[in-house]
Amino acid sequence: LQQNRTLQREAEDMKREVAEAKRDLSQYLMEAASIVYENDLLRGIANVRPEQLNLQDFKLKEKVTAARAVAMQKQLEREVAELEEERVQLKRRVRQMSELAAERVSLLHNLQP
């Protein structure tokens, strides 16, 4: 008896879930139909036939552009890293030269370092 009630509750829950899924699907289908209608309307206004536009070309161009942007970003990051390393080396070199200059000044003036 208890198992029967549990199965009935599960069946009712499943029916509710199916009803919700059907409502969601219906909503998505209405939105898709609206988008298709809008697309057809805009094509009509722009006087563009469906065969005039190749969406695959647009998608491919978008992918190529995105790939170029990623490659450019990586290249710029490498350049930044190289410039940062060069900056650190130059900073170290300036310190060395200032120490050397201070040492020479002290030697020229017979000062103790």
PDB file of N, CA and C in Angstrom:
ATOM      1  N   LEU A   1       0.832  -1.204   0.000  1.00  0.00           N
ATOM      2  CA  LEU A   1       0.000   0.000   0.000  1.00  0.00           C
ATOM      3  C   LEU A   1       0.870   1.259   0.000  1.00  0.00           C
ATOM      4  N   GLN A   2       1.891   1.263   0.876  1.00  0.00           N
ATOM      5  CA  GLN A   2       2.814   2.405   0.951  1.00  0.00           C
ATOM      6  C   GLN A   2       3.575   2.560  -0.370  1.00  0.00           C
ATOM      7  N   GLN A   3       4.005   1.446  -0.935  1.00  0.00           N
ATOM      8  CA  GLN A   3       4.750   1.473  -2.196  1.00  0.00           C
ATOM      9  C   GLN A   3       3.856   2.002  -3.319  1.00  0.00           C
ATOM     10  N   ASN A   4       2.585   1.658  -3.289  1.00  0.00           N
ATOM     11  CA  ASN A   4       1.637   2.125  -4.288  1.00  0.00           C
ATOM     12  C   ASN A   4       1.476   3.642  -4.204  1.00  0.00           C
ATOM     13  N   ARG A   5       1.357   4.176  -2.999  1.00  0.00           N
ATOM     14  CA  ARG A   5       1.238   5.628  -2.821  1.00  0.00           C
ATOM     15  C   ARG A   5       2.499   6.344  -3.306  1.00  0.00           C
ATOM     16  N   THR A   6       3.656   5.763  -2.983  1.00  0.00           N
ATOM     17  CA  THR A   6       4.921   6.354  -3.419  1.00  0.00           C
ATOM     18  C   THR A   6       4.991   6.398  -4.943  1.00  0.00           C
ATOM     19  N   LEU A   7       4.583   5.305  -5.570  1.00  0.00           N
ATOM     20  CA  LEU A   7       4.603   5.265  -7.029  1.00  0.00           C
ATOM     21  C   LEU A   7       3.612   6.259  -7.621  1.00  0.00           C
ATOM     22  N   GLN A   8       2.455   6.424  -6.979  1.00  0.00           N
ATOM     23  CA  GLN A   8       1.474   7.401  -7.462  1.00  0.00           C
ATOM     24  C   GLN A   8       2.030   8.821  -7.350  1.00  0.00           C
ATOM     25  N   ARG A   9       2.707   9.124  -6.216  1.00  0.00           N
ATOM     26  CA  ARG A   9       3.313  10.454  -6.059  1.00  0.00           C
ATOM     27  C   ARG A   9       4.386  10.692  -7.113  1.00  0.00           C
ATOM     28  N   GLU A  10       5.200   9.674  -7.342  1.00  0.00           N
ATOM     29  CA  GLU A  10       6.240   9.805  -8.361  1.00  0.00           C
ATOM     30  C   GLU A  10       5.629  10.025  -9.743  1.00  0.00           C
ATOM     31  N   ALA A  11       4.528   9.317 -10.024  1.00  0.00           N
ATOM     32  CA  ALA A  11       3.860   9.476 -11.315  1.00  0.00           C
ATOM     33  C   ALA A  11       3.288  10.884 -11.435  1.00  0.00           C
ATOM     34  N   GLU A  12       2.689  11.395 -10.364  1.00  0.00           N
ATOM     35  CA  GLU A  12       2.152  12.758 -10.382  1.00  0.00           C
ATOM     36  C   GLU A  12       3.269  13.783 -10.557  1.00  0.00           C
ATOM     37  N   ASP A  13       4.393  13.567  -9.861  1.00  0.00           N
ATOM     38  CA  ASP A  13       5.544  14.468 -10.017  1.00  0.00           C
ATOM     39  C   ASP A  13       6.050  14.448 -11.451  1.00  0.00           C
ATOM     40  N   MET A  14       6.109  13.267 -12.021  1.00  0.00           N
ATOM     41  CA  MET A  14       6.580  13.154 -13.408  1.00  0.00           C
ATOM     42  C   MET A  14       5.617  13.854 -14.360  1.00  0.00           C
ATOM     43  N   LYS A  15       4.297  13.703 -14.101  1.00  0.00           N
ATOM     44  CA  LYS A  15       3.311  14.387 -14.945  1.00  0.00           C
ATOM     45  C   LYS A  15       3.481  15.896 -14.855  1.00  0.00           C
ATOM     46  N   ARG A  16       3.741  16.393 -13.639  1.00  0.00           N
ATOM     47  CA  ARG A  16       3.964  17.834 -13.461  1.00  0.00           C
ATOM     48  C   ARG A  16       5.213  18.280 -14.217  1.00  0.00           C
ATOM     49  N   GLU A  17       6.276  17.496 -14.092  1.00  0.00           N
ATOM     50  CA  GLU A  17       7.519  17.843 -14.790  1.00  0.00           C
ATOM     51  C   GLU A  17       7.319  17.845 -16.305  1.00  0.00           C
ATOM     52  N   VAL A  18       6.569  16.856 -16.806  1.00  0.00           N
ATOM     53  CA  VAL A  18       6.307  16.790 -18.244  1.00  0.00           C
ATOM     54  C   VAL A  18       5.482  17.995 -18.673  1.00  0.00           C
ATOM     55  N   ALA A  19       4.495  18.377 -17.863  1.00  0.00           N
ATOM     56  CA  ALA A  19       3.666  19.541 -18.193  1.00  0.00           C
ATOM     57  C   ALA A  19       4.514  20.805 -18.218  1.00  0.00           C
ATOM     58  N   GLU A  20       5.428  20.954 -17.242  1.00  0.00           N
ATOM     59  CA  GLU A  20       6.323  22.120 -17.225  1.00  0.00           C
ATOM     60  C   GLU A  20       7.232  22.113 -18.446  1.00  0.00           C
ATOM     61  N   ALA A  21       7.740  20.947 -18.796  1.00  0.00           N
ATOM     62  CA  ALA A  21       8.618  20.845 -19.964  1.00  0.00           C
ATOM     63  C   ALA A  21       7.859  21.202 -21.235  1.00  0.00           C
ATOM     64  N   LYS A  22       6.595  20.766 -21.317  1.00  0.00           N
ATOM     65  CA  LYS A  22       5.781  21.108 -22.485  1.00  0.00           C
ATOM     66  C   LYS A  22       5.539  22.609 -22.563  1.00  0.00           C
ATOM     67  N   ARG A  23       5.287  23.239 -21.411  1.00  0.00           N
ATOM     68  CA  ARG A  23       5.082  24.699 -21.396  1.00  0.00           C
ATOM     69  C   ARG A  23       6.360  25.411 -21.838  1.00  0.00           C
ATOM     70  N   ASP A  24       7.500  24.960 -21.303  1.00  0.00           N
ATOM     71  CA  ASP A  24       8.771  25.576 -21.686  1.00  0.00           C
ATOM     72  C   ASP A  24       9.024  25.411 -23.186  1.00  0.00           C
ATOM     73  N   LEU A  25       8.788  24.194 -23.686  1.00  0.00           N
ATOM     74  CA  LEU A  25       8.995  23.934 -25.110  1.00  0.00           C
ATOM     75  C   LEU A  25       8.071  24.804 -25.948  1.00  0.00           C
ATOM     76  N   SER A  26       6.830  24.941 -25.525  1.00  0.00           N
ATOM     77  CA  SER A  26       5.878  25.778 -26.247  1.00  0.00           C
ATOM     78  C   SER A  26       6.365  27.220 -26.276  1.00  0.00           C
ATOM     79  N   GLN A  27       6.871  27.695 -25.147  1.00  0.00           N
ATOM     80  CA  GLN A  27       7.391  29.069 -25.072  1.00  0.00           C
ATOM     81  C   GLN A  27       8.575  29.245 -26.020  1.00  0.00           C
ATOM     82  N   TYR A  28       9.499  28.276 -26.016  1.00  0.00           N
ATOM     83  CA  TYR A  28      10.660  28.353 -26.906  1.00  0.00           C
ATOM     84  C   TYR A  28      10.237  28.333 -28.365  1.00  0.00           C
ATOM     85  N   LEU A  29       9.255  27.496 -28.689  1.00  0.00           N
ATOM     86  CA  LEU A  29       8.783  27.434 -30.073  1.00  0.00           C
ATOM     87  C   LEU A  29       8.138  28.742 -30.495  1.00  0.00           C
ATOM     88  N   MET A  30       7.383  29.380 -29.594  1.00  0.00           N
ATOM     89  CA  MET A  30       6.776  30.673 -29.919  1.00  0.00           C
ATOM     90  C   MET A  30       7.862  31.725 -30.133  1.00  0.00           C
ATOM     91  N   GLU A  31       8.896  31.705 -29.292  1.00  0.00           N
ATOM     92  CA  GLU A  31       9.997  32.660 -29.462  1.00  0.00           C
ATOM     93  C   GLU A  31      10.729  32.418 -30.773  1.00  0.00           C
ATOM     94  N   ALA A  32      10.948  31.143 -31.100  1.00  0.00           N
ATOM     95  CA  ALA A  32      11.621  30.820 -32.361  1.00  0.00           C
ATOM     96  C   ALA A  32      10.782  31.274 -33.547  1.00  0.00           C
ATOM     97  N   ALA A  33       9.480  31.048 -33.486  1.00  0.00           N
ATOM     98  CA  ALA A  33       8.595  31.480 -34.575  1.00  0.00           C
ATOM     99  C   ALA A  33       8.620  32.994 -34.710  1.00  0.00           C
ATOM    100  N   SER A  34       8.679  33.682 -33.579  1.00  0.00           N
ATOM    101  CA  SER A  34       8.738  35.139 -33.612  1.00  0.00           C
ATOM    102  C   SER A  34      10.038  35.609 -34.256  1.00  0.00           C
ATOM    103  N   ILE A  35      11.120  34.945 -33.939  1.00  0.00           N
ATOM    104  CA  ILE A  35      12.426  35.315 -34.518  1.00  0.00           C
ATOM    105  C   ILE A  35      12.432  35.057 -36.020  1.00  0.00           C
ATOM    106  N   VAL A  36      11.884  33.921 -36.432  1.00  0.00           N
ATOM    107  CA  VAL A  36      11.817  33.607 -37.863  1.00  0.00           C
ATOM    108  C   VAL A  36      10.959  34.646 -38.584  1.00  0.00           C
ATOM    109  N   TYR A  37       9.820  35.015 -37.987  1.00  0.00           N
ATOM    110  CA  TYR A  37       8.954  36.024 -38.592  1.00  0.00           C
ATOM    111  C   TYR A  37       9.691  37.355 -38.717  1.00  0.00           C
ATOM    112  N   GLU A  38      10.370  37.743 -37.638  1.00  0.00           N
ATOM    113  CA  GLU A  38      11.127  39.008 -37.664  1.00  0.00           C
ATOM    114  C   GLU A  38      12.213  38.961 -38.732  1.00  0.00           C
ATOM    115  N   ASN A  39      12.889  37.833 -38.829  1.00  0.00           N
ATOM    116  CA  ASN A  39      13.938  37.667 -39.835  1.00  0.00           C
ATOM    117  C   ASN A  39      13.357  37.827 -41.234  1.00  0.00           C
ATOM    118  N   ASP A  40      12.231  37.139 -41.484  1.00  0.00           N
ATOM    119  CA  ASP A  40      11.590  37.255 -42.807  1.00  0.00           C
ATOM    120  C   ASP A  40      11.159  38.691 -43.079  1.00  0.00           C
ATOM    121  N   LEU A  41      10.609  39.347 -42.079  1.00  0.00           N
ATOM    122  CA  LEU A  41      10.171  40.727 -42.230  1.00  0.00           C
ATOM    123  C   LEU A  41      11.355  41.644 -42.568  1.00  0.00           C
ATOM    124  N   LEU A  42      12.443  41.492 -41.829  1.00  0.00           N
ATOM    125  CA  LEU A  42      13.622  42.324 -42.082  1.00  0.00           C
ATOM    126  C   LEU A  42      14.235  42.039 -43.442  1.00  0.00           C
ATOM    127  N   ARG A  43      14.229  40.769 -43.860  1.00  0.00           N
ATOM    128  CA  ARG A  43      14.724  40.443 -45.198  1.00  0.00           C
ATOM    129  C   ARG A  43      13.847  41.104 -46.264  1.00  0.00           C
ATOM    130  N   GLY A  44      12.544  41.109 -46.016  1.00  0.00           N
ATOM    131  CA  GLY A  44      11.638  41.752 -46.962  1.00  0.00           C
ATOM    132  C   GLY A  44      11.875  43.246 -47.032  1.00  0.00           C
ATOM    133  N   ILE A  45      12.071  43.879 -45.886  1.00  0.00           N
ATOM    134  CA  ILE A  45      12.334  45.322 -45.864  1.00  0.00           C
ATOM    135  C   ILE A  45      13.643  45.638 -46.560  1.00  0.00           C
ATOM    136  N   ALA A  46      14.660  44.787 -46.315  1.00  0.00           N
ATOM    137  CA  ALA A  46      15.979  45.026 -46.914  1.00  0.00           C
ATOM    138  C   ALA A  46      16.053  44.518 -48.350  1.00  0.00           C
ATOM    139  N   ASN A  47      14.996  43.850 -48.792  1.00  0.00           N
ATOM    140  CA  ASN A  47      14.952  43.317 -50.149  1.00  0.00           C
ATOM    141  C   ASN A  47      16.087  42.314 -50.383  1.00  0.00           C
ATOM    142  N   VAL A  48      16.251  41.401 -49.419  1.00  0.00           N
ATOM    143  CA  VAL A  48      17.316  40.392 -49.494  1.00  0.00           C
ATOM    144  C   VAL A  48      16.666  39.009 -49.552  1.00  0.00           C
ATOM    145  N   ARG A  49      17.040  38.224 -50.570  1.00  0.00           N
ATOM    146  CA  ARG A  49      16.532  36.858 -50.680  1.00  0.00           C
ATOM    147  C   ARG A  49      17.353  35.944 -49.768  1.00  0.00           C
ATOM    148  N   PRO A  50      16.762  34.882 -49.262  1.00  0.00           N
ATOM    149  CA  PRO A  50      17.486  33.981 -48.351  1.00  0.00           C
ATOM    150  C   PRO A  50      18.778  33.426 -48.938  1.00  0.00           C
ATOM    151  N   GLU A  51      18.784  33.154 -50.247  1.00  0.00           N
ATOM    152  CA  GLU A  51      19.993  32.577 -50.849  1.00  0.00           C
ATOM    153  C   GLU A  51      21.106  33.612 -51.037  1.00  0.00           C
ATOM    154  N   GLN A  52      20.802  34.879 -50.827  1.00  0.00           N
ATOM    155  CA  GLN A  52      21.827  35.915 -50.966  1.00  0.00           C
ATOM    156  C   GLN A  52      22.781  35.942 -49.784  1.00  0.00           C
ATOM    157  N   LEU A  53      22.331  35.463 -48.646  1.00  0.00           N
ATOM    158  CA  LEU A  53      23.168  35.466 -47.453  1.00  0.00           C
ATOM    159  C   LEU A  53      23.629  34.054 -47.133  1.00  0.00           C
ATOM    160  N   ASN A  54      24.920  33.900 -46.974  1.00  0.00           N
ATOM    161  CA  ASN A  54      25.466  32.609 -46.592  1.00  0.00           C
ATOM    162  C   ASN A  54      25.938  32.725 -45.147  1.00  0.00           C
ATOM    163  N   LEU A  55      25.157  32.180 -44.241  1.00  0.00           N
ATOM    164  CA  LEU A  55      25.488  32.304 -42.822  1.00  0.00           C
ATOM    165  C   LEU A  55      26.771  31.556 -42.474  1.00  0.00           C
ATOM    166  N   GLN A  56      27.078  30.503 -43.217  1.00  0.00           N
ATOM    167  CA  GLN A  56      28.312  29.760 -42.941  1.00  0.00           C
ATOM    168  C   GLN A  56      29.539  30.651 -43.142  1.00  0.00           C
ATOM    169  N   ASP A  57      29.489  31.493 -44.180  1.00  0.00           N
ATOM    170  CA  ASP A  57      30.602  32.421 -44.405  1.00  0.00           C
ATOM    171  C   ASP A  57      30.757  33.389 -43.237  1.00  0.00           C
ATOM    172  N   PHE A  58      29.623  33.905 -42.740  1.00  0.00           N
ATOM    173  CA  PHE A  58      29.681  34.826 -41.607  1.00  0.00           C
ATOM    174  C   PHE A  58      30.227  34.130 -40.370  1.00  0.00           C
ATOM    175  N   LYS A  59      29.772  32.901 -40.137  1.00  0.00           N
ATOM    176  CA  LYS A  59      30.251  32.148 -38.979  1.00  0.00           C
ATOM    177  C   LYS A  59      31.744  31.870 -39.099  1.00  0.00           C
ATOM    178  N   LEU A  60      32.188  31.510 -40.294  1.00  0.00           N
ATOM    179  CA  LEU A  60      33.602  31.235 -40.513  1.00  0.00           C
ATOM    180  C   LEU A  60      34.440  32.490 -40.302  1.00  0.00           C
ATOM    181  N   LYS A  61      33.975  33.622 -40.841  1.00  0.00           N
ATOM    182  CA  LYS A  61      34.696  34.884 -40.650  1.00  0.00           C
ATOM    183  C   LYS A  61      34.776  35.246 -39.173  1.00  0.00           C
ATOM    184  N   GLU A  62      33.693  35.006 -38.446  1.00  0.00           N
ATOM    185  CA  GLU A  62      33.672  35.308 -37.016  1.00  0.00           C
ATOM    186  C   GLU A  62      34.680  34.430 -36.270  1.00  0.00           C
ATOM    187  N   LYS A  63      34.735  33.149 -36.630  1.00  0.00           N
ATOM    188  CA  LYS A  63      35.695  32.240 -35.990  1.00  0.00           C
ATOM    189  C   LYS A  63      37.132  32.662 -36.311  1.00  0.00           C
ATOM    190  N   VAL A  64      37.373  33.021 -37.569  1.00  0.00           N
ATOM    191  CA  VAL A  64      38.719  33.454 -37.970  1.00  0.00           C
ATOM    192  C   VAL A  64      39.104  34.727 -37.226  1.00  0.00           C
ATOM    193  N   THR A  65      38.165  35.661 -37.140  1.00  0.00           N
ATOM    194  CA  THR A  65      38.431  36.905 -36.418  1.00  0.00           C
ATOM    195  C   THR A  65      38.717  36.628 -34.948  1.00  0.00           C
ATOM    196  N   ALA A  66      37.945  35.740 -34.357  1.00  0.00           N
ATOM    197  CA  ALA A  66      38.167  35.391 -32.950  1.00  0.00           C
ATOM    198  C   ALA A  66      39.519  34.713 -32.775  1.00  0.00           C
ATOM    199  N   ALA A  67      39.878  33.828 -33.694  1.00  0.00           N
ATOM    200  CA  ALA A  67      41.175  33.147 -33.609  1.00  0.00           C
ATOM    201  C   ALA A  67      42.314  34.157 -33.752  1.00  0.00           C
ATOM    202  N   ARG A  68      42.154  35.114 -34.648  1.00  0.00           N
ATOM    203  CA  ARG A  68      43.183  36.152 -34.805  1.00  0.00           C
ATOM    204  C   ARG A  68      43.306  36.980 -33.537  1.00  0.00           C
ATOM    205  N   ALA A  69      42.172  37.311 -32.943  1.00  0.00           N
ATOM    206  CA  ALA A  69      42.199  38.106 -31.711  1.00  0.00           C
ATOM    207  C   ALA A  69      42.913  37.338 -30.600  1.00  0.00           C
ATOM    208  N   VAL A  70      42.651  36.052 -30.488  1.00  0.00           N
ATOM    209  CA  VAL A  70      43.311  35.234 -29.468  1.00  0.00           C
ATOM    210  C   VAL A  70      44.808  35.171 -29.741  1.00  0.00           C
ATOM    211  N   ALA A  71      45.182  34.961 -30.996  1.00  0.00           N
ATOM    212  CA  ALA A  71      46.600  34.906 -31.353  1.00  0.00           C
ATOM    213  C   ALA A  71      47.284  36.238 -31.068  1.00  0.00           C
ATOM    214  N   MET A  72      46.619  37.340 -31.406  1.00  0.00           N
ATOM    215  CA  MET A  72      47.175  38.662 -31.148  1.00  0.00           C
ATOM    216  C   MET A  72      47.334  38.894 -29.647  1.00  0.00           C
ATOM    217  N   GLN A  73      46.352  38.475 -28.874  1.00  0.00           N
ATOM    218  CA  GLN A  73      46.421  38.627 -27.418  1.00  0.00           C
ATOM    219  C   GLN A  73      47.616  37.861 -26.854  1.00  0.00           C
ATOM    220  N   LYS A  74      47.813  36.625 -27.326  1.00  0.00           N
ATOM    221  CA  LYS A  74      48.949  35.826 -26.852  1.00  0.00           C
ATOM    222  C   LYS A  74      50.264  36.486 -27.243  1.00  0.00           C
ATOM    223  N   GLN A  75      50.346  37.001 -28.476  1.00  0.00           N
ATOM    224  CA  GLN A  75      51.556  37.677 -28.930  1.00  0.00           C
ATOM    225  C   GLN A  75      51.841  38.903 -28.071  1.00  0.00           C
ATOM    226  N   LEU A  76      50.813  39.686 -27.793  1.00  0.00           N
ATOM    227  CA  LEU A  76      50.991  40.878 -26.957  1.00  0.00           C
ATOM    228  C   LEU A  76      51.408  40.503 -25.538  1.00  0.00           C
ATOM    229  N   GLU A  77      50.858  39.427 -25.018  1.00  0.00           N
ATOM    230  CA  GLU A  77      51.254  38.970 -23.681  1.00  0.00           C
ATOM    231  C   GLU A  77      52.721  38.556 -23.666  1.00  0.00           C
ATOM    232  N   ARG A  78      53.171  37.880 -24.734  1.00  0.00           N
ATOM    233  CA  ARG A  78      54.597  37.507 -24.825  1.00  0.00           C
ATOM    234  C   ARG A  78      55.478  38.750 -24.879  1.00  0.00           C
ATOM    235  N   GLU A  79      55.055  39.734 -25.679  1.00  0.00           N
ATOM    236  CA  GLU A  79      55.832  40.968 -25.785  1.00  0.00           C
ATOM    237  C   GLU A  79      55.885  41.691 -24.445  1.00  0.00           C
ATOM    238  N   VAL A  80      54.775  41.721 -23.728  1.00  0.00           N
ATOM    239  CA  VAL A  80      54.757  42.366 -22.416  1.00  0.00           C
ATOM    240  C   VAL A  80      55.725  41.656 -21.474  1.00  0.00           C
ATOM    241  N   ALA A  81      55.724  40.320 -21.502  1.00  0.00           N
ATOM    242  CA  ALA A  81      56.639  39.557 -20.640  1.00  0.00           C
ATOM    243  C   ALA A  81      58.091  39.850 -21.005  1.00  0.00           C
ATOM    244  N   GLU A  82      58.375  39.909 -22.297  1.00  0.00           N
ATOM    245  CA  GLU A  82      59.742  40.214 -22.733  1.00  0.00           C
ATOM    246  C   GLU A  82      60.149  41.626 -22.302  1.00  0.00           C
ATOM    247  N   LEU A  83      59.240  42.575 -22.477  1.00  0.00           N
ATOM    248  CA  LEU A  83      59.547  43.950 -22.077  1.00  0.00           C
ATOM    249  C   LEU A  83      59.724  44.069 -20.567  1.00  0.00           C
ATOM    250  N   GLU A  84      58.950  43.340 -19.828  1.00  0.00           N
ATOM    251  CA  GLU A  84      59.092  43.355 -18.366  1.00  0.00           C
ATOM    252  C   GLU A  84      60.453  42.783 -17.962  1.00  0.00           C
ATOM    253  N   GLU A  85      60.866  41.706 -18.608  1.00  0.00           N
ATOM    254  CA  GLU A  85      62.180  41.124 -18.322  1.00  0.00           C
ATOM    255  C   GLU A  85      63.287  42.116 -18.685  1.00  0.00           C
ATOM    256  N   GLU A  86      63.146  42.771 -19.827  1.00  0.00           N
ATOM    257  CA  GLU A  86      64.134  43.772 -20.238  1.00  0.00           C
ATOM    258  C   GLU A  86      64.170  44.933 -19.243  1.00  0.00           C
ATOM    259  N   ARG A  87      63.013  45.356 -18.751  1.00  0.00           N
ATOM    260  CA  ARG A  87      62.944  46.434 -17.763  1.00  0.00           C
ATOM    261  C   ARG A  87      63.682  46.047 -16.487  1.00  0.00           C
ATOM    262  N   VAL A  88      63.483  44.810 -16.042  1.00  0.00           N
ATOM    263  CA  VAL A  88      64.161  44.339 -14.829  1.00  0.00           C
ATOM    264  C   VAL A  88      65.670  44.310 -15.043  1.00  0.00           C
ATOM    265  N   GLN A  89      66.110  43.845 -16.202  1.00  0.00           N
ATOM    266  CA  GLN A  89      67.544  43.804 -16.502  1.00  0.00           C
ATOM    267  C   GLN A  89      68.133  45.217 -16.552  1.00  0.00           C
ATOM    268  N   LEU A  90      67.411  46.139 -17.196  1.00  0.00           N
ATOM    269  CA  LEU A  90      67.907  47.515 -17.278  1.00  0.00           C
ATOM    270  C   LEU A  90      67.958  48.170 -15.893  1.00  0.00           C
ATOM    271  N   LYS A  91      66.984  47.891 -15.081  1.00  0.00           N
ATOM    272  CA  LYS A  91      66.965  48.427 -13.719  1.00  0.00           C
ATOM    273  C   LYS A  91      68.164  47.895 -12.936  1.00  0.00           C
ATOM    274  N   ARG A  92      68.434  46.609 -13.075  1.00  0.00           N
ATOM    275  CA  ARG A  92      69.592  46.007 -12.422  1.00  0.00           C
ATOM    276  C   ARG A  92      70.885  46.648 -12.927  1.00  0.00           C
ATOM    277  N   ARG A  93      70.962  46.869 -14.225  1.00  0.00           N
ATOM    278  CA  ARG A  93      72.155  47.472 -14.828  1.00  0.00           C
ATOM    279  C   ARG A  93      72.359  48.917 -14.323  1.00  0.00           C
ATOM    280  N   VAL A  94      71.256  49.671 -14.206  1.00  0.00           N
ATOM    281  CA  VAL A  94      71.351  51.044 -13.696  1.00  0.00           C
ATOM    282  C   VAL A  94      71.878  51.035 -12.264  1.00  0.00           C
ATOM    283  N   ARG A  95      71.400  50.108 -11.453  1.00  0.00           N
ATOM    284  CA  ARG A  95      71.894  50.006 -10.074  1.00  0.00           C
ATOM    285  C   ARG A  95      73.387  49.698 -10.050  1.00  0.00           C
ATOM    286  N   GLN A  96      73.797  48.758 -10.895  1.00  0.00           N
ATOM    287  CA  GLN A  96      75.217  48.410 -10.960  1.00  0.00           C
ATOM    288  C   GLN A  96      76.057  49.618 -11.364  1.00  0.00           C
ATOM    289  N   MET A  97      75.560  50.345 -12.371  1.00  0.00           N
ATOM    290  CA  MET A  97      76.316  51.505 -12.845  1.00  0.00           C
ATOM    291  C   MET A  97      76.356  52.604 -11.786  1.00  0.00           C
ATOM    292  N   SER A  98      75.269  52.793 -11.052  1.00  0.00           N
ATOM    293  CA  SER A  98      75.279  53.819 -10.009  1.00  0.00           C
ATOM    294  C   SER A  98      76.225  53.417  -8.878  1.00  0.00           C
ATOM    295  N   GLU A  99      76.283  52.123  -8.552  1.00  0.00           N
ATOM    296  CA  GLU A  99      77.237  51.662  -7.547  1.00  0.00           C
ATOM    297  C   GLU A  99      78.674  51.873  -8.026  1.00  0.00           C
ATOM    298  N   LEU A 100      78.907  51.580  -9.293  1.00  0.00           N
ATOM    299  CA  LEU A 100      80.241  51.777  -9.866  1.00  0.00           C
ATOM    300  C   LEU A 100      80.611  53.258  -9.875  1.00  0.00           C
ATOM    301  N   ALA A 101      79.666  54.107 -10.237  1.00  0.00           N
ATOM    302  CA  ALA A 101      79.927  55.552 -10.249  1.00  0.00           C
ATOM    303  C   ALA A 101      80.215  56.045  -8.839  1.00  0.00           C
ATOM    304  N   ALA A 102      79.462  55.578  -7.868  1.00  0.00           N
ATOM    305  CA  ALA A 102      79.700  55.988  -6.476  1.00  0.00           C
ATOM    306  C   ALA A 102      81.072  55.520  -6.019  1.00  0.00           C
ATOM    307  N   GLU A 103      81.455  54.344  -6.416  1.00  0.00           N
ATOM    308  CA  GLU A 103      82.780  53.810  -6.043  1.00  0.00           C
ATOM    309  C   GLU A 103      83.884  54.646  -6.680  1.00  0.00           C
ATOM    310  N   ARG A 104      83.725  55.020  -7.920  1.00  0.00           N
ATOM    311  CA  ARG A 104      84.734  55.838  -8.608  1.00  0.00           C
ATOM    312  C   ARG A 104      84.855  57.221  -7.957  1.00  0.00           C
ATOM    313  N   VAL A 105      83.712  57.811  -7.618  1.00  0.00           N
ATOM    314  CA  VAL A 105      83.741  59.124  -6.971  1.00  0.00           C
ATOM    315  C   VAL A 105      84.481  59.023  -5.649  1.00  0.00           C
ATOM    316  N   SER A 106      84.196  57.989  -4.899  1.00  0.00           N
ATOM    317  CA  SER A 106      84.865  57.854  -3.605  1.00  0.00           C
ATOM    318  C   SER A 106      86.356  57.621  -3.783  1.00  0.00           C
ATOM    319  N   LEU A 107      86.769  56.896  -4.830  1.00  0.00           N
ATOM    320  CA  LEU A 107      88.185  56.684  -5.106  1.00  0.00           C
ATOM    321  C   LEU A 107      88.859  57.982  -5.553  1.00  0.00           C
ATOM    322  N   LEU A 108      88.167  58.767  -6.373  1.00  0.00           N
ATOM    323  CA  LEU A 108      88.734  60.015  -6.866  1.00  0.00           C
ATOM    324  C   LEU A 108      88.930  61.030  -5.744  1.00  0.00           C
ATOM    325  N   HIS A 109      88.112  61.004  -4.764  1.00  0.00           N
ATOM    326  CA  HIS A 109      88.186  61.953  -3.668  1.00  0.00           C
ATOM    327  C   HIS A 109      88.801  61.359  -2.418  1.00  0.00           C
ATOM    328  N   ASN A 110      89.442  60.214  -2.582  1.00  0.00           N
ATOM    329  CA  ASN A 110      90.101  59.504  -1.479  1.00  0.00           C
ATOM    330  C   ASN A 110      89.165  59.303  -0.281  1.00  0.00           C
ATOM    331  N   LEU A 111      87.950  58.907  -0.581  1.00  0.00           N
ATOM    332  CA  LEU A 111      86.967  58.639   0.478  1.00  0.00           C
ATOM    333  C   LEU A 111      86.908  57.142   0.718  1.00  0.00           C
ATOM    334  N   GLN A 112      86.558  56.813   1.931  1.00  0.00           N
ATOM    335  CA  GLN A 112      86.387  55.383   2.243  1.00  0.00           C
ATOM    336  C   GLN A 112      84.983  54.950   1.857  1.00  0.00           C
ATOM    337  N   PRO A 113      84.872  53.844   1.154  1.00  0.00           N
ATOM    338  CA  PRO A 113      83.533  53.392   0.761  1.00  0.00           C
ATOM    339  C   PRO A 113      82.742  52.855   1.950  1.00  0.00           C
TER     340      PRO A 113
END
